[in-house]
CSV table of C-alpha atoms in Angstrom, one decimal:
chain,number,residue,atom,x,y,z
A,1,MET,CA,-26.1,-14.5,5.2
A,2,ASN,CA,-26.6,-11.8,2.2
A,3,PHE,CA,-28.2,-10.1,5.1
A,4,LEU,CA,-25.5,-10.0,7.2
A,5,ILE,CA,-22.8,-9.0,4.9
A,6,LYS,CA,-24.9,-6.1,3.6
A,7,ARG,CA,-25.1,-5.0,7.2
A,8,PHE,CA,-21.4,-5.4,7.7
A,9,THR,CA,-20.9,-3.6,4.8
A,10,LEU,CA,-23.1,-0.6,5.8
A,11,HIS,CA,-20.9,-0.7,9.1
A,12,ILE,CA,-17.7,-0.4,7.4
A,13,GLN,CA,-18.9,2.4,5.1
A,14,TYR,CA,-20.5,4.3,8.0
A,15,TRP,CA,-17.4,4.2,10.1
A,16,SER,CA,-14.6,5.1,7.0
A,17,LEU,CA,-16.4,7.6,6.5
A,18,ILE,CA,-16.2,9.0,10.4
A,19,LEU,CA,-12.4,8.0,10.3
A,20,PHE,CA,-11.5,9.7,7.2
A,21,LEU,CA,-13.2,12.9,8.2
A,22,GLN,CA,-11.1,12.8,11.5
A,23,LEU,CA,-7.8,11.9,9.7
A,24,THR,CA,-8.4,14.4,7.4
A,25,TYR,CA,-8.7,17.3,9.9
A,26,ALA,CA,-5.9,16.1,11.5
A,27,ALA,CA,-3.3,15.8,9.1
A,28,ASP,CA,-0.2,18.4,8.6
A,29,ASP,CA,0.6,18.2,5.0
A,30,THR,CA,-1.4,16.8,1.9
A,31,GLU,CA,0.4,14.7,-1.1
A,32,SER,CA,-0.1,13.3,-4.1
A,33,TRP,CA,0.8,9.9,-5.0
A,34,ASN,CA,0.2,8.5,-8.3
A,35,SER,CA,1.7,5.7,-10.5
A,36,ILE,CA,2.0,3.3,-13.5
A,37,GLY,CA,2.6,-0.2,-13.6
A,38,PHE,CA,3.2,-3.1,-15.8
A,39,GLU,CA,2.9,-6.7,-15.1
A,40,ILE,CA,3.6,-9.8,-17.0
A,41,LYS,CA,2.7,-13.3,-16.3
A,42,LEU,CA,5.7,-16.0,-16.8
A,43,PRO,CA,5.6,-19.5,-16.7
A,44,TYR,CA,5.6,-21.8,-13.3
A,45,SER,CA,3.3,-19.5,-11.4
A,46,ILE,CA,5.9,-16.6,-11.8
A,47,LYS,CA,5.2,-13.0,-12.0
A,48,LEU,CA,7.1,-9.6,-13.1
A,49,GLU,CA,5.7,-6.1,-12.0
A,50,LEU,CA,7.5,-2.8,-13.0
A,51,GLU,CA,6.0,0.3,-11.2
A,52,GLN,CA,7.0,3.9,-12.1
A,53,GLY,CA,5.7,6.4,-9.2
A,54,LEU,CA,5.5,10.3,-8.7
A,55,ARG,CA,4.9,12.1,-5.4
A,56,LEU,CA,4.5,15.7,-4.5
A,57,LYS,CA,4.2,17.3,-1.1
A,58,ASP,CA,3.6,20.5,0.2
A,59,GLN,CA,-0.1,20.7,-0.3
A,60,LEU,CA,0.5,19.2,-3.7
A,61,SER,CA,3.3,22.4,-4.9
A,62,SER,CA,6.5,20.7,-4.7
A,63,PHE,CA,8.3,17.3,-5.8
A,64,LYS,CA,9.1,14.7,-3.1
A,65,GLN,CA,10.4,12.0,-5.3
A,66,THR,CA,10.0,9.8,-8.4
A,67,PHE,CA,10.7,6.0,-8.2
A,68,THR,CA,10.9,2.9,-10.1
A,69,GLU,CA,10.0,-0.4,-8.6
A,70,LEU,CA,10.7,-3.8,-10.2
A,71,SER,CA,9.1,-6.9,-8.5
A,72,ILE,CA,9.3,-10.6,-8.9
A,73,SER,CA,6.6,-12.9,-7.4
A,74,TYR,CA,5.9,-16.9,-7.0
A,75,LYS,CA,2.2,-18.3,-6.3
A,76,ILE,CA,2.9,-21.1,-4.1
A,77,ILE,CA,-0.9,-22.0,-3.9
A,78,ASP,CA,-4.0,-20.2,-4.5
A,79,GLY,CA,-4.2,-17.2,-2.3
A,80,MET,CA,-0.6,-17.4,-1.2
A,81,ILE,CA,2.3,-15.4,-2.8
A,82,ILE,CA,6.0,-14.7,-2.2
A,83,PHE,CA,7.8,-11.5,-3.8
A,84,ILE,CA,10.7,-9.6,-4.1
A,85,PRO,CA,10.8,-6.0,-4.9
A,86,ILE,CA,13.4,-3.5,-5.4
A,87,ARG,CA,13.0,0.2,-5.7
A,88,TYR,CA,15.0,3.1,-6.8
A,89,ALA,CA,13.9,6.5,-5.6
A,90,ILE,CA,15.2,10.0,-6.3
A,91,PHE,CA,14.4,12.9,-3.7
A,92,GLN,CA,15.2,16.5,-3.7
A,93,ASP,CA,18.6,16.2,-2.4
A,94,LYS,CA,19.1,12.4,-1.6
A,95,ILE,CA,19.0,8.8,-3.5
A,96,LYS,CA,17.5,5.8,-1.8
A,97,GLU,CA,17.7,2.3,-2.7
A,98,ARG,CA,15.5,-0.3,-1.2
A,99,ILE,CA,15.2,-3.9,-1.1
A,100,SER,CA,12.2,-6.2,0.4
A,101,VAL,CA,11.3,-9.8,0.7
A,102,GLY,CA,8.0,-10.5,1.5
A,103,GLY,CA,4.7,-12.8,1.7
A,104,SER,CA,0.8,-12.4,1.3
A,105,TYR,CA,-2.0,-14.7,1.8
A,106,ARG,CA,-5.6,-13.9,0.5
A,107,TYR,CA,-8.7,-15.6,1.9
A,108,ASN,CA,-12.2,-15.5,0.0
A,109,LEU,CA,-15.4,-15.3,1.7
A,110,LYS,CA,-17.3,-13.9,-1.2
A,111,PRO,CA,-18.1,-11.0,-2.0
A,112,ILE,CA,-15.5,-9.8,0.8
A,113,SER,CA,-11.9,-11.1,0.6
A,114,ILE,CA,-9.1,-10.6,3.5
A,115,LYS,CA,-5.4,-10.4,2.8
A,116,TYR,CA,-2.5,-10.4,4.8
A,117,ARG,CA,0.7,-8.8,4.0
A,118,ALA,CA,4.2,-8.8,5.6
A,119,LYS,CA,7.2,-7.4,4.3
A,120,PHE,CA,11.2,-7.2,5.3
A,121,GLN,CA,12.9,-4.1,3.9
A,122,ARG,CA,16.3,-2.5,3.8
A,123,MET,CA,16.8,0.9,2.9
A,124,TYR,CA,20.3,1.6,1.1
A,125,GLU,CA,21.6,5.2,1.5
A,126,ASP,CA,24.9,7.2,1.1
A,127,SER,CA,26.7,4.1,0.7
A,128,GLU,CA,25.2,2.3,3.9
A,129,PHE,CA,22.2,0.5,5.1
A,130,SER,CA,20.1,3.1,6.6
A,131,SER,CA,17.4,1.7,8.4
A,132,GLU,CA,15.7,-2.3,8.4
A,133,LEU,CA,11.8,-2.4,9.0
A,134,VAL,CA,9.1,-5.1,9.4
A,135,ARG,CA,5.6,-4.1,7.8
A,136,ASN,CA,2.4,-6.0,8.7
A,137,LYS,CA,-0.6,-5.0,6.4
A,138,PHE,CA,-4.4,-6.2,6.6
A,139,SER,CA,-6.6,-5.5,3.9
A,140,MET,CA,-10.4,-6.1,3.3
A,141,GLU,CA,-12.4,-5.9,-0.1
A,142,TYR,CA,-15.8,-6.1,-1.3
A,143,LYS,CA,-16.6,-7.2,-4.7
A,144,ILE,CA,-19.5,-4.9,-5.5
A,145,ASN,CA,-19.6,-6.6,-9.3
A,146,LYS,CA,-17.0,-7.6,-11.7
A,147,LYS,CA,-15.7,-3.8,-12.3
A,148,PHE,CA,-16.0,-2.2,-8.4
A,149,LYS,CA,-13.9,-3.4,-5.6
A,150,PRO,CA,-13.9,-0.6,-2.6
A,151,TYR,CA,-11.3,-1.6,0.1
A,152,ILE,CA,-10.0,-0.7,3.6
A,153,SER,CA,-6.3,-1.5,4.8
A,154,GLY,CA,-4.1,-1.1,7.8
A,155,GLU,CA,-0.5,-1.1,7.6
A,156,ILE,CA,2.0,-1.0,11.0
A,157,PHE,CA,5.6,-0.5,10.3
A,158,HIS,CA,8.2,-1.6,12.8
A,159,LEU,CA,11.6,-0.7,13.2
A,160,TYR,CA,14.0,-3.7,13.4
A,161,SER,CA,17.5,-4.4,14.9
A,162,LEU,CA,19.2,-6.5,17.5
A,163,ASN,CA,18.5,-3.8,20.1
A,164,GLN,CA,15.1,-2.7,19.4
A,165,TYR,CA,11.5,-3.7,17.4
A,166,GLN,CA,9.2,-0.5,17.9
A,167,TYR,CA,6.4,1.2,15.9
A,168,ASP,CA,7.5,3.8,13.7
A,169,GLU,CA,4.9,4.5,11.4
A,170,TYR,CA,1.2,3.4,10.7
A,171,ARG,CA,-1.2,4.0,7.5
A,172,VAL,CA,-4.7,3.7,7.1
A,173,SER,CA,-6.1,3.8,3.3
A,174,PHE,CA,-9.4,3.6,1.8
A,175,GLY,CA,-9.9,3.1,-1.6
A,176,LEU,CA,-11.6,1.6,-5.2
A,177,ASN,CA,-10.2,-0.9,-7.5
A,178,VAL,CA,-11.9,-0.5,-11.3
A,179,ASP,CA,-11.2,-3.2,-13.5
A,180,LEU,CA,-11.2,-1.6,-17.0
A,181,PRO,CA,-11.2,-2.9,-20.6
A,182,ARG,CA,-8.1,-4.9,-22.1
A,183,LYS,CA,-6.5,-6.1,-19.3
A,184,LYS,CA,-6.5,-2.7,-17.5
A,185,GLU,CA,-7.3,-1.8,-13.8
A,186,LEU,CA,-7.0,1.5,-12.0
A,187,LYS,CA,-7.3,2.1,-7.9
A,188,ILE,CA,-8.2,5.3,-6.6
A,189,PHE,CA,-7.1,5.7,-3.3
A,190,TYR,CA,-6.9,7.8,0.0
A,191,ILE,CA,-4.3,7.3,2.8
A,192,PHE,CA,-3.6,8.6,6.5
A,193,LYS,CA,0.0,8.1,7.4
A,194,LEU,CA,1.7,9.0,10.8
A,195,GLU,CA,5.5,8.5,10.3
A,196,ASP,CA,8.1,9.0,12.7
A,197,ILE,CA,6.1,8.1,15.7
A,198,THR,CA,9.5,7.7,17.7
A,199,LYS,CA,10.0,11.4,17.6
A,200,THR,CA,8.1,14.3,19.9
A,201,ASN,CA,6.3,15.3,17.2
A,202,PRO,CA,5.1,12.9,14.4
A,203,ASP,CA,4.4,13.9,11.1
A,204,GLN,CA,0.6,13.4,9.8
A,205,ILE,CA,0.2,13.1,6.2
A,206,ASN,CA,-3.1,12.9,3.6
A,207,ALA,CA,-2.0,11.1,0.6
A,208,PHE,CA,-4.3,10.9,-2.5
A,209,GLY,CA,-3.9,9.5,-5.9
A,210,PHE,CA,-4.1,6.7,-8.2
A,211,ALA,CA,-2.2,3.7,-9.5
A,212,TYR,CA,-2.7,2.7,-13.3
A,213,ASN,CA,-2.0,-0.6,-13.9
A,214,LEU,CA,-1.6,-2.5,-17.3
A,215,LYS,CA,-1.5,-6.7,-17.6
A,216,LEU,CA,0.8,-7.5,-20.5
């Protein structure tokens, strides 16, 4: 069993590297996505999370957006969670508000874990709801030891309305989760994003960044 897991992990690392090089070469722009978050566990399996993020664009030379997101989640059973995040984002020329509802399920195979997340979100802009999206995300994490856990994930965005249900964006991500002392976590990641797929020339973007999280 251990031999099969090692072989599987080596294949994932090889193809991840090949895909990373191809996607990096193809991208139109490079962005920086960084954030800091706080997590508080409450009674009855409820958890509150607060995240503050900053993103740069144009080869990391100009401001893209800053956002504040508050999320409340509830653990139904081991591995299964429902959540409601609310985000307030400030851009150079506009403000967007977003509310979502979703759920996730994680299945542990030790040392590999597989997670599926589904989320429905509505965007509020210029005093009206501008878009509705359904997001489906699959991820796989490999626990090297108690401290280091590399992962790979893929996410698909669907435009959702009464008249249409079509792809609008997809993302491929590679990263490393690092457990730090005193209930701190650091995630270092790379994301390739293809957005506005419904347009003639969709945008291809590289995003590099880190997310620092503190559990209170």
